[in-house]
Coordinates of C-alpha atoms in Angstrom, one line a residue:
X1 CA -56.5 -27.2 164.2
X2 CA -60.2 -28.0 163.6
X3 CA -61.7 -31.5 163.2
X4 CA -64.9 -31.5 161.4
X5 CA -67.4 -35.3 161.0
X6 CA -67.9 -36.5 157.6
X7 CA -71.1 -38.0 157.6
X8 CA -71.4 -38.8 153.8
X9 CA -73.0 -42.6 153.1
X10 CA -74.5 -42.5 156.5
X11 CA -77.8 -43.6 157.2
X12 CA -80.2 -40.6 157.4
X13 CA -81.7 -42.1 161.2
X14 CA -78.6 -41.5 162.9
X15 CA -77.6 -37.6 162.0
X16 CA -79.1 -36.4 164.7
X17 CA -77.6 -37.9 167.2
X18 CA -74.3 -38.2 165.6
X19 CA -74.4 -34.2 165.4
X20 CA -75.1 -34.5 168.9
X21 CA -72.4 -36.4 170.2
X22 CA -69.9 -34.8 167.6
X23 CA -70.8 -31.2 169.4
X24 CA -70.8 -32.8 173.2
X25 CA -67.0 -34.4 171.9
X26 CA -66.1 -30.8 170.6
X27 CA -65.5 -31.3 166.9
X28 CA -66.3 -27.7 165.6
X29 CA -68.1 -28.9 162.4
X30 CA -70.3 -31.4 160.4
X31 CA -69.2 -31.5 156.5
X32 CA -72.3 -32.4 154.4
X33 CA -72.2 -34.1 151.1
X34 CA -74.4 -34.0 148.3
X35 CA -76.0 -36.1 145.8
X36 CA -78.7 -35.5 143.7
X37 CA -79.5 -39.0 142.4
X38 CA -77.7 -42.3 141.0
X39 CA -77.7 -42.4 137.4
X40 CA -77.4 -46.4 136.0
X41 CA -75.3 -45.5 133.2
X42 CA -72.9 -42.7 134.1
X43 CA -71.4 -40.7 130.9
X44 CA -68.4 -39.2 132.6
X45 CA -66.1 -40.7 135.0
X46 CA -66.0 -39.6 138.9
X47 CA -62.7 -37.6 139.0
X48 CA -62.0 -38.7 142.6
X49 CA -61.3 -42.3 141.7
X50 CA -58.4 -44.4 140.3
X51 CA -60.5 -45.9 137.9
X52 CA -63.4 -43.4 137.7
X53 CA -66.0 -45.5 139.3
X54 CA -68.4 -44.3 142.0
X55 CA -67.7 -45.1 145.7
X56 CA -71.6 -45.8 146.0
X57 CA -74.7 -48.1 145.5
X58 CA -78.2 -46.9 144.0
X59 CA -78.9 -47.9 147.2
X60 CA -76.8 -45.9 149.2
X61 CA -78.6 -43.4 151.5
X62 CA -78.2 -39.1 150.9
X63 CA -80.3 -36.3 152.0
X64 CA -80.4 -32.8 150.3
X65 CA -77.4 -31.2 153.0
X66 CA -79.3 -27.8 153.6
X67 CA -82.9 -29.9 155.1
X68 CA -79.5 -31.8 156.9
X69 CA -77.6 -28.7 158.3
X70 CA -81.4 -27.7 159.5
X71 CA -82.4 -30.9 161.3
X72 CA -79.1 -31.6 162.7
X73 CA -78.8 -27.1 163.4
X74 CA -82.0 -27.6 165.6
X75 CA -80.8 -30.6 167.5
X76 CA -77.6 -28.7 169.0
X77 CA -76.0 -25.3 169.5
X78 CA -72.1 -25.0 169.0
X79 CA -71.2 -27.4 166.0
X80 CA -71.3 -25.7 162.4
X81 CA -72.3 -27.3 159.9
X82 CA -71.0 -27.1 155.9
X83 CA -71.6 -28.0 152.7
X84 CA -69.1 -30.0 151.1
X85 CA -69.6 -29.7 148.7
X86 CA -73.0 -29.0 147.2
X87 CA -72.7 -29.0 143.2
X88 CA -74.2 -25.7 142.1
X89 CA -74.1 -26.4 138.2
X90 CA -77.3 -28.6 138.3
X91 CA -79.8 -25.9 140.8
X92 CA -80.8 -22.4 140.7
X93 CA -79.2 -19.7 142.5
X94 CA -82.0 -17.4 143.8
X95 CA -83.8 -20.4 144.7
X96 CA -80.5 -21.3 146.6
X97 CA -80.2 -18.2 148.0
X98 CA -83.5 -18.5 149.3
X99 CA -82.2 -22.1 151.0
X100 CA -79.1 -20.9 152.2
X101 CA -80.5 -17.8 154.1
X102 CA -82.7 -19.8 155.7
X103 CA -80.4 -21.9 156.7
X104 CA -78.1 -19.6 158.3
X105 CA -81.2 -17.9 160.2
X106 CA -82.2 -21.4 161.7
X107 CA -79.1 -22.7 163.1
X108 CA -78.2 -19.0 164.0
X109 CA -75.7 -18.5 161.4
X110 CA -73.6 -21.5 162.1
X111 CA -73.6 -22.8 158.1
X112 CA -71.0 -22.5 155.7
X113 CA -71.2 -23.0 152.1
X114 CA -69.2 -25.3 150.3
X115 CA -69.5 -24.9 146.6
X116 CA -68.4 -26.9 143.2
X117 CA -69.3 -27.3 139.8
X118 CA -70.4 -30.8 139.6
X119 CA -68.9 -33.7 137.5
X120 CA -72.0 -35.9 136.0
X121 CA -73.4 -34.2 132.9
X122 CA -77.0 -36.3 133.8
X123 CA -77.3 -34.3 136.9
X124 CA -77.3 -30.7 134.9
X125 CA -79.5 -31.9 132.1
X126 CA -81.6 -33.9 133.9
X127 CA -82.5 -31.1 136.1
X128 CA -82.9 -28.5 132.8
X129 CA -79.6 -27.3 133.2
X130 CA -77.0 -26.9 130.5
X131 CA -73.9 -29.0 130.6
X132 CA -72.0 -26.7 128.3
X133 CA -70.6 -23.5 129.4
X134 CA -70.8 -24.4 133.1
X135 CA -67.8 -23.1 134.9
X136 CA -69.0 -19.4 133.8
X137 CA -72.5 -20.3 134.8
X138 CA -71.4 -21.5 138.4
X139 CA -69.2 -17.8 138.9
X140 CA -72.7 -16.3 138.3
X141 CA -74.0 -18.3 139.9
X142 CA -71.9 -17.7 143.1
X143 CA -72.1 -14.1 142.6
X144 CA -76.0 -14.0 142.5
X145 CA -76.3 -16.0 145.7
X146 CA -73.9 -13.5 147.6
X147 CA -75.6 -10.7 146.7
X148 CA -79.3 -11.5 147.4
X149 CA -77.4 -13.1 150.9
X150 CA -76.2 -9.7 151.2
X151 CA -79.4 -7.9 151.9
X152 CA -81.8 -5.5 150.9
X153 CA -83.4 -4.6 147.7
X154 CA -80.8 -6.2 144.8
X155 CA -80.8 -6.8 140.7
X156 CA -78.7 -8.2 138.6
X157 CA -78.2 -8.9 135.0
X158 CA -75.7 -11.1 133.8
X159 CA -75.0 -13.7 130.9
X160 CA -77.2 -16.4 132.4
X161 CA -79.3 -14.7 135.1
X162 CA -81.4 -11.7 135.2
X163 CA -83.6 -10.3 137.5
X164 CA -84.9 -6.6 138.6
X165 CA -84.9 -5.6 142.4
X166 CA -85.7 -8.5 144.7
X167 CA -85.2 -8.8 148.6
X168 CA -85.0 -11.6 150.6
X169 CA -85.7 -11.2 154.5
X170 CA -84.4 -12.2 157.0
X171 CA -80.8 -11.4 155.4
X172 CA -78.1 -13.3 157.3
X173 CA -77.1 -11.4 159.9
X174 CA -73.7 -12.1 159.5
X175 CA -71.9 -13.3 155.9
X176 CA -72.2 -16.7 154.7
X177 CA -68.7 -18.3 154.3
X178 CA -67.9 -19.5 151.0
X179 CA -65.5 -22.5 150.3
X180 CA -65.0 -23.5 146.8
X181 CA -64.1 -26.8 146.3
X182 CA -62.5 -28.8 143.3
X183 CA -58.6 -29.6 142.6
X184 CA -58.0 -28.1 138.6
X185 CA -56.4 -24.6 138.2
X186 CA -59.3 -23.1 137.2
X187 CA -61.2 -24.3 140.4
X188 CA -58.2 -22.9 142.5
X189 CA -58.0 -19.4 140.6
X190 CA -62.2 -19.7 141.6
X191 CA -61.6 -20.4 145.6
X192 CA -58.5 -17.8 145.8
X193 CA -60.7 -15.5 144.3
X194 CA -63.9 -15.8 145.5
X195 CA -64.1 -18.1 148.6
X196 CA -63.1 -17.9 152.5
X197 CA -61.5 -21.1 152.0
X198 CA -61.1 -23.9 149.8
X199 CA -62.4 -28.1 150.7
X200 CA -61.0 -30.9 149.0
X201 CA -62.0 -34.3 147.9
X202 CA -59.6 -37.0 148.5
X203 CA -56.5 -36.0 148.2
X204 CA -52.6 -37.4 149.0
X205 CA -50.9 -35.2 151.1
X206 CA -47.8 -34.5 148.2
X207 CA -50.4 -33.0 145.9
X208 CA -52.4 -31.3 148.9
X209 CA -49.2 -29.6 149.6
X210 CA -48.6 -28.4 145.7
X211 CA -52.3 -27.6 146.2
X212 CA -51.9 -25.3 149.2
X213 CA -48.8 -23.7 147.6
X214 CA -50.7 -23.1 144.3
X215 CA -53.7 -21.6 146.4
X216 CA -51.1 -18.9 148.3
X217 CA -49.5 -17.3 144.7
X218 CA -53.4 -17.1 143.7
X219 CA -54.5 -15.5 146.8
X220 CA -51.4 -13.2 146.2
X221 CA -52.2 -12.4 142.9
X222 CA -55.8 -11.5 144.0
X223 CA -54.6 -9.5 146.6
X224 CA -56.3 -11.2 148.9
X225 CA -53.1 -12.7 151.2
X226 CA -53.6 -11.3 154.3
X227 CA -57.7 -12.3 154.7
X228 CA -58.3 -15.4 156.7
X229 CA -58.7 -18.3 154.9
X230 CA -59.8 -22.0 155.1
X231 CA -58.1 -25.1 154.5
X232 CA -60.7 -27.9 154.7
X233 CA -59.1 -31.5 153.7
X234 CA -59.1 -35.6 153.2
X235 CA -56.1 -36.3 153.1
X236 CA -56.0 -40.1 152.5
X237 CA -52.5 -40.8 153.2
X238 CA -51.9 -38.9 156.8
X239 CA -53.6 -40.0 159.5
X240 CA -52.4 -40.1 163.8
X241 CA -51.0 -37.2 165.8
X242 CA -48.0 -37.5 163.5
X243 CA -50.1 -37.0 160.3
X244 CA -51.9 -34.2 161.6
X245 CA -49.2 -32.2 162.7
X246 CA -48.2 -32.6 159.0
X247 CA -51.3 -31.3 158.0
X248 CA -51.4 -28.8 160.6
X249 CA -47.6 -27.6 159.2
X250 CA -48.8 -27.7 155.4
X251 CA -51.5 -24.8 156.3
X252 CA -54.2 -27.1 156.7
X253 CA -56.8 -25.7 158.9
X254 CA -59.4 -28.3 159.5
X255 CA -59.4 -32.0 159.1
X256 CA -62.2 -33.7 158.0
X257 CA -62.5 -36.9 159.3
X258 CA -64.7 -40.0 159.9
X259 CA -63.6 -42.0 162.9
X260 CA -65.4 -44.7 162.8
X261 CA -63.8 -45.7 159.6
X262 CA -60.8 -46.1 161.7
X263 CA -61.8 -48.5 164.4
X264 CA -63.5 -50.8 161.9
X265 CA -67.3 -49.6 162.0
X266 CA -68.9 -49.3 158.4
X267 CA -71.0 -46.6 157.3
X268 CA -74.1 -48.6 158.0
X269 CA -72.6 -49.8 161.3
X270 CA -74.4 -49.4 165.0
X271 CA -75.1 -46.0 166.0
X272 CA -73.4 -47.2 169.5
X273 CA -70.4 -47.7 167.9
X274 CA -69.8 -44.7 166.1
X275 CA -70.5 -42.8 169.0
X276 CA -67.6 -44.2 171.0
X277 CA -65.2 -43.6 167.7
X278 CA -66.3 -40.0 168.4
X279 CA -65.5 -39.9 171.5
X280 CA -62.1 -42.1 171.1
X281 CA -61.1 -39.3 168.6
X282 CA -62.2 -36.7 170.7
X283 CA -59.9 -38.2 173.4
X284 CA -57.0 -38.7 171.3
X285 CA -56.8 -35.6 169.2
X286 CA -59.3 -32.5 170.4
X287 CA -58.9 -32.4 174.0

């Protein structure tokens, strides 16, 4: 089992070090979140919440994940780091591509890229981007970015991208990992067919388990059952050495988790403290 920090809400002064300390504890990765901005009014409702509502402030503090996996990349050695998820619907792809490759040359490929659609209409047209038709643009999208990743001199000419031969160097010099994210069939037939793994939001461990089920007749289907593949998860409803072997028996493969949550330290809590929950987990469930 892997256990990977969440370091979503967390106040941009203290990734460093938290990436740091989550390397010296031996988590194996850093999951990065994204947000583009808060909108005042939202027009659709979050689909992670009871009642729709965000989980956030206008106040609340994010940085762009790949400047993130880079900063926190050059600060240690060991510890991966991956999106999770960054919402493609709103950017451009080759520009992406151009972001991602970097990032995978700087922290010497130790970045994985976790993938969704994106749920707020402002953050697509906002940014010039089309709200309509997006689930086709994002498997474009996905396709574009893994073949300029690929290497060498590549076109392409699709429904919503077009471009003649291109290279970007340095390539990666080995594959990025893909994980799609997102909990509707459609987003499951996406990671089964297209990604290394698949990441969840929040999710209760009865409908993670329909979830992972769903996810092995896909990969099936695709013919893709005997590749490795990727369970990234927060569950909200198993927690302790109990809950994790429950996880560990679903076919959950890594855990993301945020310790400090669990001894009572807040997102905007001392540095100090969320240092020793690190370490406390670390103690507890990694070595």
């Amino acid at each position: 089992m892997k256990y990977t920090v969440g370091i979503a809400m967390t106040p941009l002064h203290e990734l460093t070090a938290l990436a740091r300390t989550a390397e010296e504890c031996g988590f194996s990765s850093i999951a990065l979140p994204d947000s583009l901005f808060y909108m005042q009014t939202q027009s659709a409702d979050y689909p992670y919440t009871p009642d729709g509502s965000r989980m956030w402030t206008e106040e609340t503090p994010w940085v762009d994940p790949l400047i993130a996996a880079a900063a926190m990349g050059a600060v240690t050695s060991r510890i991966e780091f991956y999106t999770q998820v960054l919402k493609l619907g709103s950017r451009n792809p080759v520009l992406l591509a151009r972001q991602v490759g970097s990032v995978a040359a700087l922290t010497d490929n130790r970045f994985g890229f976790g993938v969704g659609i994106g749920w707020a209409p402002e953050e697509f047209e906002w940014c010039g981007v089309p709200y309509d038709k997006r689930g086709r643009r994002v498997d474009e999208m996905i396709d574009v970015i893994k073949l300029i990743l690929g290497g060498g001199m590549v076109e392409h000419h699709g429904e919503f991208y077009d471009f003649d031969k291109l290279q970007m160097s340095p390539a990666p010099t080995a594959p990025v990992p893909f994980y799609v994210g997102g909990h509707t069939d459609v987003a499951l037939r996406r990671a089964a067919r297209v990604g290394d793994g698949w990441t969840s939001a929040m999710i209760k461990f009865d409908d993670l388990v329909s979830v992972i089920e769903r996810l092995r007749e896909l990969r099936n289907e695709y013919g893709k059952s005997e590749e490795p593949y990727e369970i990234q998860t927060v569950c909200i409803d198993r927690f302790g050495k109990d809950g994790f072997a429950e996880l560990e028996a679903a076919g959950v493969t890594d855990i993301i988790t945020v310790p400090w949550v669990f001894d009572g330290v807040g997102f905007d809590g001392p540095l100090e403290a969320k240092q020793d929950s690190l370490r406390k987990f670390a103690d507890t469930h990694i070595h």
